[in-house]
mmCIF file of the C-alpha atoms, coordinates in Angstrom:
data_MODEL
# 
_entry.id   MODEL 
# 
loop_
_atom_site.group_PDB 
_atom_site.id 
_atom_site.type_symbol 
_atom_site.label_atom_id 
_atom_site.label_alt_id 
_atom_site.label_comp_id 
_atom_site.label_asym_id 
_atom_site.label_entity_id 
_atom_site.label_seq_id 
_atom_site.pdbx_PDB_ins_code 
_atom_site.Cartn_x 
_atom_site.Cartn_y 
_atom_site.Cartn_z 
_atom_site.occupancy 
_atom_site.B_iso_or_equiv 
_atom_site.pdbx_formal_charge 
_atom_site.auth_seq_id 
_atom_site.auth_comp_id 
_atom_site.auth_asym_id 
_atom_site.auth_atom_id 
_atom_site.pdbx_PDB_model_num 
ATOM 1  C CA . MET A 1 1  ? 5.338   10.907  14.470  1.00 0.00 ? 1  MET A CA 1 
ATOM 2  C CA . PRO A 1 2  ? 2.558   9.633   12.171  1.00 0.00 ? 2  PRO A CA 1 
ATOM 3  C CA . PRO A 1 3  ? 2.319   5.877   11.645  1.00 0.00 ? 3  PRO A CA 1 
ATOM 4  C CA . GLN A 1 4  ? 4.272   4.510   8.718   1.00 0.00 ? 4  GLN A CA 1 
ATOM 5  C CA . ILE A 1 5  ? 4.745   1.373   6.658   1.00 0.00 ? 5  ILE A CA 1 
ATOM 6  C CA . VAL A 1 6  ? 8.342   0.224   6.163   1.00 0.00 ? 6  VAL A CA 1 
ATOM 7  C CA . ALA A 1 7  ? 9.340   -2.201  3.387   1.00 0.00 ? 7  ALA A CA 1 
ATOM 8  C CA . LEU A 1 8  ? 11.355  -5.066  4.857   1.00 0.00 ? 8  LEU A CA 1 
ATOM 9  C CA . SER A 1 9  ? 12.546  -6.776  1.692   1.00 0.00 ? 9  SER A CA 1 
ATOM 10 C CA . GLY A 1 10 ? 12.668  -6.438  -2.072  1.00 0.00 ? 10 GLY A CA 1 
ATOM 11 C CA . PRO A 1 11 ? 13.579  -3.385  -4.129  1.00 0.00 ? 11 PRO A CA 1 
ATOM 12 C CA . LEU A 1 12 ? 11.910  -1.000  -1.654  1.00 0.00 ? 12 LEU A CA 1 
ATOM 13 C CA . ALA A 1 13 ? 13.607  -2.481  1.453   1.00 0.00 ? 13 ALA A CA 1 
ATOM 14 C CA . GLY A 1 14 ? 14.155  0.157   4.109   1.00 0.00 ? 14 GLY A CA 1 
ATOM 15 C CA . HIS A 1 15 ? 11.882  2.704   2.454   1.00 0.00 ? 15 HIS A CA 1 
ATOM 16 C CA . ALA A 1 16 ? 9.258   4.234   4.774   1.00 0.00 ? 16 ALA A CA 1 
ATOM 17 C CA . PHE A 1 17 ? 5.801   5.309   3.618   1.00 0.00 ? 17 PHE A CA 1 
ATOM 18 C CA . PRO A 1 18 ? 4.022   7.653   6.068   1.00 0.00 ? 18 PRO A CA 1 
ATOM 19 C CA . LEU A 1 19 ? 0.323   7.138   6.707   1.00 0.00 ? 19 LEU A CA 1 
ATOM 20 C CA . SER A 1 20 ? -0.365  10.838  7.162   1.00 0.00 ? 20 SER A CA 1 
ATOM 21 C CA . GLY A 1 21 ? -2.588  11.328  4.100   1.00 0.00 ? 21 GLY A CA 1 
ATOM 22 C CA . ALA A 1 22 ? -6.099  10.158  3.362   1.00 0.00 ? 22 ALA A CA 1 
ATOM 23 C CA . SER A 1 23 ? -4.879  6.799   2.078   1.00 0.00 ? 23 SER A CA 1 
ATOM 24 C CA . LEU A 1 24 ? -1.847  4.842   0.912   1.00 0.00 ? 24 LEU A CA 1 
ATOM 25 C CA . SER A 1 25 ? -2.429  2.720   -2.190  1.00 0.00 ? 25 SER A CA 1 
ATOM 26 C CA . PHE A 1 26 ? -0.457  -0.374  -3.248  1.00 0.00 ? 26 PHE A CA 1 
ATOM 27 C CA . GLY A 1 27 ? -0.290  -1.956  -6.689  1.00 0.00 ? 27 GLY A CA 1 
ATOM 28 C CA . ARG A 1 28 ? 1.648   -2.474  -9.916  1.00 0.00 ? 28 ARG A CA 1 
ATOM 29 C CA . THR A 1 29 ? 0.802   0.787   -11.697 1.00 0.00 ? 29 THR A CA 1 
ATOM 30 C CA . SER A 1 30 ? 2.706   4.032   -11.216 1.00 0.00 ? 30 SER A CA 1 
ATOM 31 C CA . ASP A 1 31 ? -0.362  5.900   -9.903  1.00 0.00 ? 31 ASP A CA 1 
ATOM 32 C CA . ASN A 1 32 ? -0.074  4.007   -6.582  1.00 0.00 ? 32 ASN A CA 1 
ATOM 33 C CA . ALA A 1 33 ? 1.794   5.485   -3.620  1.00 0.00 ? 33 ALA A CA 1 
ATOM 34 C CA . VAL A 1 34 ? 3.646   2.170   -3.261  1.00 0.00 ? 34 VAL A CA 1 
ATOM 35 C CA . VAL A 1 35 ? 4.458   0.515   -6.584  1.00 0.00 ? 35 VAL A CA 1 
ATOM 36 C CA . VAL A 1 36 ? 4.788   -3.257  -6.195  1.00 0.00 ? 36 VAL A CA 1 
ATOM 37 C CA . ALA A 1 37 ? 6.887   -4.662  -9.031  1.00 0.00 ? 37 ALA A CA 1 
ATOM 38 C CA . SER A 1 38 ? 5.476   -8.171  -8.938  1.00 0.00 ? 38 SER A CA 1 
ATOM 39 C CA . PRO A 1 39 ? 3.177   -10.028 -11.301 1.00 0.00 ? 39 PRO A CA 1 
ATOM 40 C CA . ARG A 1 40 ? 1.417   -11.341 -8.180  1.00 0.00 ? 40 ARG A CA 1 
ATOM 41 C CA . ALA A 1 41 ? 0.169   -7.824  -7.367  1.00 0.00 ? 41 ALA A CA 1 
ATOM 42 C CA . SER A 1 42 ? -2.854  -6.322  -9.084  1.00 0.00 ? 42 SER A CA 1 
ATOM 43 C CA . ARG A 1 43 ? -2.814  -2.889  -10.728 1.00 0.00 ? 43 ARG A CA 1 
ATOM 44 C CA . ARG A 1 44 ? -4.723  -1.475  -7.705  1.00 0.00 ? 44 ARG A CA 1 
ATOM 45 C CA . HIS A 1 45 ? -4.198  -4.146  -5.065  1.00 0.00 ? 45 HIS A CA 1 
ATOM 46 C CA . ALA A 1 46 ? -4.863  -2.670  -1.617  1.00 0.00 ? 46 ALA A CA 1 
ATOM 47 C CA . GLU A 1 47 ? -5.157  0.561   0.301   1.00 0.00 ? 47 GLU A CA 1 
ATOM 48 C CA . ILE A 1 48 ? -4.427  1.563   3.878   1.00 0.00 ? 48 ILE A CA 1 
ATOM 49 C CA . ARG A 1 49 ? -6.580  4.258   5.459   1.00 0.00 ? 49 ARG A CA 1 
ATOM 50 C CA . VAL A 1 50 ? -6.156  5.726   8.924   1.00 0.00 ? 50 VAL A CA 1 
ATOM 51 C CA . GLU A 1 51 ? -9.500  5.604   10.719  1.00 0.00 ? 51 GLU A CA 1 
ATOM 52 C CA . GLY A 1 52 ? -9.846  6.721   14.316  1.00 0.00 ? 52 GLY A CA 1 
ATOM 53 C CA . GLY A 1 53 ? -6.062  6.905   14.564  1.00 0.00 ? 53 GLY A CA 1 
ATOM 54 C CA . GLN A 1 54 ? -5.633  3.262   13.497  1.00 0.00 ? 54 GLN A CA 1 
ATOM 55 C CA . PRO A 1 55 ? -4.469  1.939   10.113  1.00 0.00 ? 55 PRO A CA 1 
ATOM 56 C CA . VAL A 1 56 ? -7.043  -0.228  8.312   1.00 0.00 ? 56 VAL A CA 1 
ATOM 57 C CA . LEU A 1 57 ? -6.120  -2.369  5.282   1.00 0.00 ? 57 LEU A CA 1 
ATOM 58 C CA . TYR A 1 58 ? -8.657  -2.630  2.460   1.00 0.00 ? 58 TYR A CA 1 
ATOM 59 C CA . ASP A 1 59 ? -8.458  -5.178  -0.346  1.00 0.00 ? 59 ASP A CA 1 
ATOM 60 C CA . LEU A 1 60 ? -9.522  -3.283  -3.459  1.00 0.00 ? 60 LEU A CA 1 
ATOM 61 C CA . GLY A 1 61 ? -11.175 -6.345  -4.978  1.00 0.00 ? 61 GLY A CA 1 
ATOM 62 C CA . SER A 1 62 ? -7.988  -7.438  -6.678  1.00 0.00 ? 62 SER A CA 1 
ATOM 63 C CA . SER A 1 63 ? -8.091  -10.655 -8.645  1.00 0.00 ? 63 SER A CA 1 
ATOM 64 C CA . ASN A 1 64 ? -4.768  -11.611 -7.052  1.00 0.00 ? 64 ASN A CA 1 
ATOM 65 C CA . GLY A 1 65 ? -6.121  -11.614 -3.497  1.00 0.00 ? 65 GLY A CA 1 
# 
Protein backbone atom coordinates (compact mmCIF):
# COMPACT_ATOMS: atom_id res chain seq x y z
CA MET A 1 0.00 0.00 0.00
CA PRO A 2 1.43 3.43 -0.92
CA PRO A 3 1.87 5.94 1.89
CA GLN A 4 -1.07 8.23 2.51
CA ILE A 5 -2.08 11.33 4.42
CA VAL A 6 -5.27 11.06 6.48
CA ALA A 7 -7.18 14.14 7.69
CA LEU A 8 -7.82 13.86 11.42
CA SER A 9 -10.17 16.78 11.95
CA GLY A 10 -12.17 19.43 10.13
CA PRO A 11 -14.36 19.03 7.06
CA LEU A 12 -12.02 16.43 5.51
CA ALA A 13 -11.76 14.27 8.67
CA GLY A 14 -11.28 10.62 7.79
CA HIS A 15 -10.46 11.30 4.15
CA ALA A 16 -7.26 9.63 2.90
CA PHE A 17 -4.99 11.15 0.26
CA PRO A 18 -2.57 8.64 -1.31
CA LEU A 19 1.00 9.73 -1.96
CA SER A 20 1.34 7.63 -5.10
CA GLY A 21 1.68 10.48 -7.60
CA ALA A 22 4.50 12.92 -8.22
CA SER A 23 3.26 15.29 -5.53
CA LEU A 24 0.33 16.17 -3.28
CA SER A 25 -0.42 19.89 -3.04
CA PHE A 26 -2.23 21.67 -0.19
CA GLY A 27 -3.86 25.10 -0.26
CA ARG A 28 -7.04 27.16 -0.48
CA THR A 29 -7.61 27.05 -4.25
CA SER A 30 -9.44 24.25 -6.05
CA ASP A 31 -6.40 23.32 -8.17
CA ASN A 32 -4.77 21.71 -5.09
CA ALA A 33 -5.12 17.99 -4.39
CA VAL A 34 -6.10 18.86 -0.81
CA VAL A 35 -8.22 22.01 -0.54
CA VAL A 36 -7.82 23.63 2.88
CA ALA A 37 -10.84 25.82 3.62
CA SER A 38 -9.12 28.15 6.06
CA PRO A 39 -8.05 31.76 5.77
CA ARG A 40 -4.83 30.71 7.53
CA ALA A 41 -3.82 28.63 4.49
CA SER A 42 -2.25 30.19 1.42
CA ARG A 43 -3.54 29.58 -2.11
CA ARG A 44 -0.60 27.18 -2.71
CA HIS A 45 0.59 26.42 0.81
CA ALA A 46 2.67 23.23 0.79
CA GLU A 47 3.44 20.12 -1.19
CA ILE A 48 4.43 16.59 -0.26
CA ARG A 49 6.71 14.68 -2.62
CA VAL A 50 7.86 11.09 -2.23
CA GLU A 51 11.63 10.97 -2.59
CA GLY A 52 13.55 7.74 -2.13
CA GLY A 53 10.39 6.12 -0.80
CA GLN A 54 9.97 8.75 1.93
CA PRO A 55 7.48 11.64 2.04
CA VAL A 56 9.10 15.10 2.14
CA LEU A 57 7.09 18.24 2.98
CA TYR A 58 7.93 21.43 1.08
CA ASP A 59 6.71 24.88 2.10
CA LEU A 60 5.85 26.61 -1.18
CA GLY A 61 6.93 30.01 0.13
CA SER A 62 3.50 30.77 1.48
CA SER A 63 3.04 34.05 3.29
CA ASN A 64 1.08 32.18 5.97
CA GLY A 65 3.99 29.95 6.97
